[in-house]
Amino acid sequence: MPRTLITGGAGFLGSHLCDRLIAEGHEVICMDNLLTGAVANIEHLFPEDRFTFIRHDVTSFIWIPGPLDYILHFASPASPRDYLEHPIHTLKVGALGTHNVLGLAKEKGARVLLASTSEVYGDPLVHPQPETYCGNVSPIGPRGVYDEAKRFAEAMTMAYHRAHGLETRIVRIFNTYGPRMRLADGRALPQFFGQALRGEPITVYGDGSQTRSFTYCDDLVEGIWRLLMSDYPEPVNLGNPEEVTILEVAREIIELTGSSSEIVFEPLPVGDPKVRQPDIERAERILGWRPRVSRADGLRATLPYFRERVLAESGQPGGANP
Ligand code: UDP
């Protein structure tokens, strides 16, 4: 039975990956310091013999007794609000945390998959973004703490691959959504769902003409699984190439929720990328992967989760514990 460590395993994507690996027959060790993750995302796995949760911060030395076959390194704040609130920790988890993970992998002979991000492309000057594009990132801008940490993490991962022959995989994840996102993480979709369901104004930053490409979590998990099982060490973009403006997404969520919320415009945060769309030719060629879930279907599938979160927040019956 393969034995797999997932750092950040109690987070949004980490917890979906725990589910997938358990379903694939792995023994799963989930490590999380619960800075932005939540026990609620993984507690359904507690009765499972093949599942262990360890509360630990990967920026401190990691040790796992026994063999390890795979490590998925997903620990990091990932929403702009979170990494602006925890700038030093975000840098540390990308740098020191990644170094600890790679050191553990080398010791155990495990294959490592690094969760990287479309943020390595910064505010891109090439559109859509292929993996060969080196990006347009300000090291000292507010997003630099995340972008540069992930760029360093990629550099460190490739160095361990080249210097030590470690088996490594790098996924560059584009905006992903679905159940288990934190309602208050500040990202566009949780924010818009929360505002629409409470009947509050929807806050669109700038004029809303900036674009993103949103991937439903199930599609992403499938792509990550295929990448983990592949023999491809270079970075691979995973994202839905369907590009949309933020204003359009705000309108879609108002329509889907049947909300009477109006749209209000607020200042665009510094460094907010104007466009983002993955070139997924590599993922299609190497992994035979492309997203299957349309935005309309994915948003519909996510609505009941956010409805429950908003109910829980207001203390009304029907809402589960936070
Ligand atoms: N955004 C917005 N209103 C919000 C939250 C986000 O208009 O209440 C915009 C944000 O400025 C960005 C886009 O939505 O242009 C996506 O933001 P998100 O925080 O989800 O992630 P990003 O892709 O910027 O990392």
Short mmCIF file of C-alpha atoms and ligand atoms in Angstrom, two decimals:
data_model
loop_
_atom_site.label_atom_id
_atom_site.label_comp_id
_atom_site.label_asym_id
_atom_site.label_seq_id
_atom_site.Cartn_x
_atom_site.Cartn_y
_atom_site.Cartn_z
CA MET A 1 0.00 0.00 0.00
CA PRO A 2 1.53 3.37 -1.01
CA ARG A 3 2.16 5.70 1.91
CA THR A 4 1.65 9.40 1.18
CA LEU A 5 2.19 12.63 3.10
CA ILE A 6 0.09 15.68 2.21
CA THR A 7 1.21 18.96 3.69
CA GLY A 8 -1.61 21.47 3.92
CA GLY A 9 -3.90 18.44 3.87
CA ALA A 10 -6.64 20.16 5.90
CA GLY A 11 -6.95 23.00 3.39
CA PHE A 12 -9.37 23.35 0.50
CA LEU A 13 -7.37 21.45 -2.14
CA GLY A 14 -5.33 19.39 0.32
CA SER A 15 -8.46 17.87 1.83
CA HIS A 16 -9.90 16.96 -1.59
CA LEU A 17 -6.57 15.28 -2.34
CA CYS A 18 -6.74 13.35 0.95
CA ASP A 19 -10.14 12.04 -0.19
CA ARG A 20 -8.78 11.07 -3.60
CA LEU A 21 -5.69 9.30 -2.25
CA ILE A 22 -7.74 7.36 0.30
CA ALA A 23 -10.05 6.34 -2.57
CA GLU A 24 -6.98 5.23 -4.58
CA GLY A 25 -5.96 2.92 -1.73
CA HIS A 26 -3.13 4.98 -0.22
CA GLU A 27 -2.29 5.34 3.43
CA VAL A 28 -2.52 9.10 3.95
CA ILE A 29 -0.69 11.22 6.50
CA CYS A 30 -2.21 14.69 6.53
CA MET A 31 -0.04 17.45 8.00
CA ASP A 32 -1.40 20.93 8.64
CA ASN A 33 -0.81 23.74 11.14
CA LEU A 34 -4.45 24.86 10.66
CA LEU A 35 -3.42 28.45 9.89
CA THR A 36 -5.84 28.52 6.96
CA GLY A 37 -6.90 24.84 6.94
CA ALA A 38 -9.71 23.40 9.08
CA VAL A 39 -10.36 20.11 10.85
CA ALA A 40 -13.92 20.29 9.46
CA ASN A 41 -12.45 19.54 6.00
CA ILE A 42 -10.96 16.20 7.06
CA GLU A 43 -12.90 14.97 10.10
CA HIS A 44 -15.01 12.64 7.92
CA LEU A 45 -11.72 10.74 7.31
CA PHE A 46 -10.92 10.22 11.01
CA PRO A 47 -12.66 6.80 11.23
CA GLU A 48 -10.53 5.59 8.31
CA ASP A 49 -7.61 3.33 9.44
CA ARG A 50 -5.46 4.51 6.56
CA PHE A 51 -5.76 8.19 7.58
CA THR A 52 -3.65 10.07 10.14
CA PHE A 53 -3.71 13.76 10.98
CA ILE A 54 -0.62 15.49 12.40
CA ARG A 55 -0.85 19.11 13.50
CA HIS A 56 2.54 20.51 12.56
CA ASP A 57 4.02 23.54 10.82
CA VAL A 58 6.23 22.41 7.91
CA THR A 59 8.55 25.38 8.37
CA SER A 60 9.93 23.43 11.36
CA PHE A 61 11.87 20.19 10.84
CA ILE A 62 9.57 17.37 9.70
CA TRP A 63 10.01 13.74 10.60
CA ILE A 64 7.68 10.88 9.71
CA PRO A 65 8.61 7.39 10.99
CA GLY A 66 8.47 4.58 8.43
CA PRO A 67 8.53 4.59 4.64
CA LEU A 68 7.03 7.27 2.41
CA ASP A 69 6.27 6.84 -1.30
CA TYR A 70 4.80 10.23 -2.17
CA ILE A 71 4.72 13.74 -0.70
CA LEU A 72 2.25 16.33 -1.96
CA HIS A 73 3.39 19.75 -0.73
CA PHE A 74 0.25 21.89 -0.51
CA ALA A 75 0.96 23.85 2.67
CA SER A 76 0.70 27.62 2.12
CA PRO A 77 -1.76 30.43 2.52
CA ALA A 78 -3.18 30.76 -1.00
CA SER A 79 -5.62 33.65 -1.07
CA PRO A 80 -4.31 37.22 -1.45
CA ARG A 81 -6.04 38.24 1.80
CA ASP A 82 -4.34 35.38 3.69
CA TYR A 83 -0.87 35.89 2.36
CA LEU A 84 -1.05 39.64 2.90
CA GLU A 85 -2.06 38.93 6.49
CA HIS A 86 0.75 36.36 6.92
CA PRO A 87 3.51 37.67 4.63
CA ILE A 88 6.50 36.25 6.52
CA HIS A 89 4.91 32.90 7.13
CA THR A 90 3.99 32.69 3.45
CA LEU A 91 7.63 33.25 2.51
CA LYS A 92 8.78 30.75 5.12
CA VAL A 93 6.44 27.96 4.07
CA GLY A 94 7.41 28.35 0.40
CA ALA A 95 11.12 28.48 1.21
CA LEU A 96 11.90 26.66 4.49
CA GLY A 97 8.83 24.41 4.27
CA THR A 98 9.71 23.31 0.75
CA HIS A 99 13.32 22.67 1.80
CA ASN A 100 12.14 20.48 4.71
CA VAL A 101 9.77 18.56 2.42
CA LEU A 102 12.52 17.95 -0.16
CA GLY A 103 14.94 16.86 2.54
CA LEU A 104 12.40 14.38 3.91
CA ALA A 105 11.70 13.10 0.38
CA LYS A 106 15.41 12.57 -0.27
CA GLU A 107 15.78 10.65 2.98
CA LYS A 108 12.77 8.43 2.19
CA GLY A 109 13.25 8.15 -1.59
CA ALA A 110 9.74 9.58 -2.02
CA ARG A 111 8.34 11.34 -5.09
CA VAL A 112 7.40 14.97 -4.40
CA LEU A 113 4.64 16.96 -6.05
CA LEU A 114 4.89 20.71 -5.43
CA ALA A 115 1.76 22.85 -5.53
CA SER A 116 2.89 25.90 -7.45
CA THR A 117 0.67 28.59 -8.90
CA SER A 118 -0.27 30.74 -11.85
CA GLU A 119 1.04 33.58 -9.66
CA VAL A 120 4.55 32.66 -10.83
CA TYR A 121 3.51 34.47 -14.04
CA GLY A 122 2.66 37.63 -12.03
CA ASP A 123 0.80 40.25 -14.08
CA PRO A 124 1.51 38.44 -17.34
CA LEU A 125 2.70 40.11 -20.51
CA VAL A 126 2.15 36.91 -22.50
CA HIS A 127 -1.42 35.69 -22.88
CA PRO A 128 -2.49 32.92 -22.41
CA GLN A 129 0.39 31.71 -20.25
CA PRO A 130 2.43 28.66 -21.37
CA GLU A 131 4.83 27.01 -18.92
CA THR A 132 7.75 28.44 -20.92
CA TYR A 133 6.74 32.02 -19.98
CA CYS A 134 8.98 33.27 -17.16
CA GLY A 135 6.55 35.80 -15.74
CA ASN A 136 6.31 39.44 -14.73
CA VAL A 137 6.58 39.52 -10.94
CA SER A 138 7.56 42.39 -8.65
CA PRO A 139 9.68 40.93 -5.83
CA ILE A 140 8.74 43.83 -3.55
CA GLY A 141 5.06 44.20 -4.46
CA PRO A 142 2.40 43.01 -1.97
CA ARG A 143 1.98 39.73 -3.86
CA GLY A 144 5.75 39.18 -3.96
CA VAL A 145 5.59 37.23 -0.69
CA TYR A 146 3.54 34.51 -2.36
CA ASP A 147 4.81 34.76 -5.93
CA GLU A 148 8.49 34.74 -5.02
CA ALA A 149 8.04 32.02 -2.38
CA LYS A 150 6.49 29.78 -5.01
CA ARG A 151 9.13 30.69 -7.57
CA PHE A 152 11.82 29.83 -5.02
CA ALA A 153 9.97 26.58 -4.22
CA GLU A 154 10.03 25.65 -7.92
CA ALA A 155 13.75 26.49 -8.14
CA MET A 156 14.50 24.40 -5.03
CA THR A 157 12.41 21.49 -6.34
CA MET A 158 14.23 21.47 -9.69
CA ALA A 159 17.58 21.73 -7.86
CA TYR A 160 16.78 18.60 -5.80
CA HIS A 161 15.69 16.86 -9.00
CA ARG A 162 18.89 17.80 -10.83
CA ALA A 163 21.39 17.52 -7.98
CA HIS A 164 19.99 14.50 -6.13
CA GLY A 165 17.95 12.78 -8.85
CA LEU A 166 14.83 13.19 -6.70
CA GLU A 167 11.58 12.37 -8.50
CA THR A 168 9.69 15.67 -8.58
CA ARG A 169 6.50 17.05 -10.13
CA ILE A 170 5.41 20.70 -10.25
CA VAL A 171 1.81 21.76 -10.83
CA ARG A 172 1.01 25.40 -11.55
CA ILE A 173 -2.52 25.76 -10.29
CA PHE A 174 -4.83 28.42 -11.73
CA ASN A 175 -7.85 29.81 -9.82
CA THR A 176 -9.79 26.85 -8.46
CA TYR A 177 -13.10 26.78 -6.59
CA GLY A 178 -15.54 24.40 -4.98
CA PRO A 179 -16.79 23.16 -1.61
CA ARG A 180 -14.45 23.64 1.40
CA MET A 181 -13.18 27.07 0.38
CA ARG A 182 -13.33 29.37 3.37
CA LEU A 183 -16.23 31.77 3.12
CA ALA A 184 -14.06 34.61 4.45
CA ASP A 185 -10.85 33.90 2.55
CA GLY A 186 -11.35 37.05 0.50
CA ARG A 187 -11.11 35.43 -2.90
CA ALA A 188 -13.57 36.48 -5.57
CA LEU A 189 -15.87 33.45 -5.58
CA PRO A 190 -16.33 32.92 -1.80
CA GLN A 191 -16.71 36.67 -1.43
CA PHE A 192 -19.35 36.95 -4.19
CA PHE A 193 -21.27 33.87 -2.99
CA GLY A 194 -21.28 35.17 0.60
CA GLN A 195 -22.34 38.67 -0.40
CA ALA A 196 -25.04 37.44 -2.80
CA LEU A 197 -26.50 34.97 -0.27
CA ARG A 198 -26.59 37.62 2.48
CA GLY A 199 -28.09 40.20 0.10
CA GLU A 200 -25.09 42.49 0.59
CA PRO A 201 -23.50 44.54 -2.21
CA ILE A 202 -21.10 42.56 -4.42
CA THR A 203 -17.66 44.19 -4.25
CA VAL A 204 -16.02 44.18 -7.68
CA TYR A 205 -12.49 45.60 -7.56
CA GLY A 206 -11.48 48.02 -10.30
CA ASP A 207 -13.92 48.13 -13.22
CA GLY A 208 -14.19 44.34 -13.21
CA SER A 209 -12.60 43.99 -16.65
CA GLN A 210 -9.68 41.94 -15.25
CA THR A 211 -9.97 38.30 -16.24
CA ARG A 212 -9.48 34.94 -14.54
CA SER A 213 -10.09 31.32 -15.59
CA PHE A 214 -11.86 29.26 -12.92
CA THR A 215 -11.41 25.51 -12.49
CA TYR A 216 -13.75 23.27 -10.51
CA CYS A 217 -11.91 21.34 -7.78
CA ASP A 218 -12.78 17.86 -9.10
CA ASP A 219 -11.14 18.65 -12.43
CA LEU A 220 -8.03 19.91 -10.67
CA VAL A 221 -7.75 16.85 -8.42
CA GLU A 222 -7.94 14.58 -11.47
CA GLY A 223 -5.12 16.55 -13.14
CA ILE A 224 -2.97 16.41 -10.00
CA TRP A 225 -3.49 12.67 -9.70
CA ARG A 226 -2.44 12.15 -13.32
CA LEU A 227 0.62 14.37 -12.86
CA LEU A 228 1.63 12.53 -9.69
CA MET A 229 1.47 9.22 -11.57
CA SER A 230 3.32 10.60 -14.63
CA ASP A 231 7.09 10.70 -15.14
CA TYR A 232 7.18 14.40 -16.08
CA PRO A 233 9.44 16.65 -13.95
CA GLU A 234 8.85 20.05 -15.62
CA PRO A 235 6.04 22.36 -14.44
CA VAL A 236 2.53 21.68 -15.79
CA ASN A 237 -0.28 24.26 -15.85
CA LEU A 238 -3.60 22.97 -14.61
CA GLY A 239 -6.56 25.25 -15.11
CA ASN A 240 -9.68 25.81 -17.11
CA PRO A 241 -8.85 27.85 -20.22
CA GLU A 242 -12.34 29.40 -20.26
CA GLU A 243 -11.51 33.05 -19.47
CA VAL A 244 -14.08 35.42 -17.98
CA THR A 245 -14.11 38.96 -16.57
CA ILE A 246 -14.64 39.37 -12.84
CA LEU A 247 -17.70 41.55 -13.54
CA GLU A 248 -19.24 38.73 -15.58
CA VAL A 249 -18.63 36.20 -12.77
CA ALA A 250 -20.24 38.58 -10.27
CA ARG A 251 -23.32 38.75 -12.53
CA GLU A 252 -23.40 34.95 -12.92
CA ILE A 253 -23.40 34.47 -9.14
CA ILE A 254 -26.18 37.04 -8.64
CA GLU A 255 -28.23 35.21 -11.26
CA LEU A 256 -27.49 31.73 -9.85
CA THR A 257 -28.35 32.67 -6.27
CA GLY A 258 -31.40 34.69 -7.31
CA SER A 259 -29.97 37.50 -5.19
CA SER A 260 -31.13 41.11 -5.21
CA SER A 261 -27.58 42.31 -4.42
CA GLU A 262 -26.26 45.23 -6.43
CA ILE A 263 -22.69 45.47 -7.71
CA VAL A 264 -20.43 48.13 -6.18
CA PHE A 265 -16.98 49.02 -7.48
CA GLU A 266 -14.00 49.30 -5.13
CA PRO A 267 -10.32 50.15 -5.82
CA LEU A 268 -8.26 47.49 -7.56
CA PRO A 269 -5.59 46.10 -5.19
CA VAL A 270 -1.95 46.85 -6.07
CA GLY A 271 -0.40 44.20 -8.30
CA ASP A 272 -3.73 42.58 -9.19
CA PRO A 273 -3.07 40.74 -12.49
CA LYS A 274 -5.14 42.14 -15.38
CA VAL A 275 -5.48 38.86 -17.25
CA ARG A 276 -4.97 35.18 -16.50
CA GLN A 277 -5.60 32.17 -18.70
CA PRO A 278 -3.71 28.89 -18.77
CA ASP A 279 -2.26 27.43 -21.93
CA ILE A 280 -2.97 23.74 -21.21
CA GLU A 281 -1.41 22.20 -24.30
CA ARG A 282 1.22 20.51 -22.08
CA ALA A 283 -1.34 19.01 -19.70
CA GLU A 284 -3.35 17.73 -22.66
CA ARG A 285 -0.30 16.20 -24.33
CA ILE A 286 1.45 14.72 -21.27
CA LEU A 287 -1.51 13.84 -19.06
CA GLY A 288 -4.38 13.55 -21.54
CA TRP A 289 -6.15 16.00 -19.23
CA ARG A 290 -8.57 18.79 -19.84
CA PRO A 291 -11.28 20.16 -17.56
CA ARG A 292 -14.70 18.56 -17.88
CA VAL A 293 -16.86 20.76 -15.63
CA SER A 294 -18.26 23.97 -17.13
CA ARG A 295 -18.33 27.08 -14.96
CA ALA A 296 -22.14 27.00 -14.93
CA ASP A 297 -22.15 23.40 -13.61
CA GLY A 298 -19.31 24.01 -11.15
CA LEU A 299 -20.89 27.11 -9.66
CA ARG A 300 -24.21 25.25 -9.34
CA ALA A 301 -22.44 22.36 -7.58
CA THR A 302 -20.75 24.79 -5.17
CA LEU A 303 -23.84 26.81 -4.25
CA PRO A 304 -25.26 24.41 -1.59
CA TYR A 305 -21.94 24.46 0.27
CA PHE A 306 -21.80 28.26 0.47
CA ARG A 307 -25.49 28.40 1.37
CA GLU A 308 -24.74 26.14 4.34
CA ARG A 309 -21.72 28.24 5.35
CA VAL A 310 -23.76 31.45 5.30
CA LEU A 311 -26.50 29.77 7.36
CA ALA A 312 -23.92 28.54 9.88
CA GLU A 313 -22.41 31.99 10.10
CA SER A 314 -25.78 33.52 10.92
CA GLY A 315 -26.41 30.80 13.54
CA GLN A 316 -29.58 29.59 11.82
CA PRO A 317 -30.67 25.95 11.92
CA GLY A 318 -29.47 23.92 8.95
CA GLY A 319 -25.90 25.25 9.06
CA ALA A 320 -23.12 22.85 10.03
CA ASN A 321 -20.34 23.71 12.48
CA PRO A 322 -17.63 25.99 11.08
N1 UDP B 1 -11.99 40.46 -6.62
C1 UDP B 1 -13.05 41.34 -6.64
N2 UDP B 1 -13.82 41.44 -5.51
C2 UDP B 1 -13.60 40.71 -4.40
C3 UDP B 1 -12.52 39.79 -4.38
C4 UDP B 1 -11.73 39.69 -5.52
O1 UDP B 1 -13.30 42.04 -7.63
O2 UDP B 1 -14.36 40.89 -3.43
C5 UDP B 1 -11.14 40.36 -7.83
C6 UDP B 1 -9.66 40.54 -7.55
O3 UDP B 1 -9.32 41.91 -7.58
C7 UDP B 1 -9.05 39.78 -8.73
C8 UDP B 1 -10.06 38.67 -8.99
O4 UDP B 1 -11.27 39.07 -8.35
O5 UDP B 1 -8.97 40.61 -9.86
C9 UDP B 1 -9.65 37.32 -8.43
O6 UDP B 1 -9.24 37.53 -7.11
P1 UDP B 1 -8.91 36.35 -6.11
O7 UDP B 1 -8.66 37.00 -4.80
O8 UDP B 1 -9.96 35.33 -6.18
O9 UDP B 1 -7.58 35.67 -6.61
P2 UDP B 1 -6.36 36.11 -7.56
O10 UDP B 1 -6.68 35.50 -8.86
O11 UDP B 1 -6.28 37.61 -7.66
O12 UDP B 1 -5.19 35.52 -6.89
#
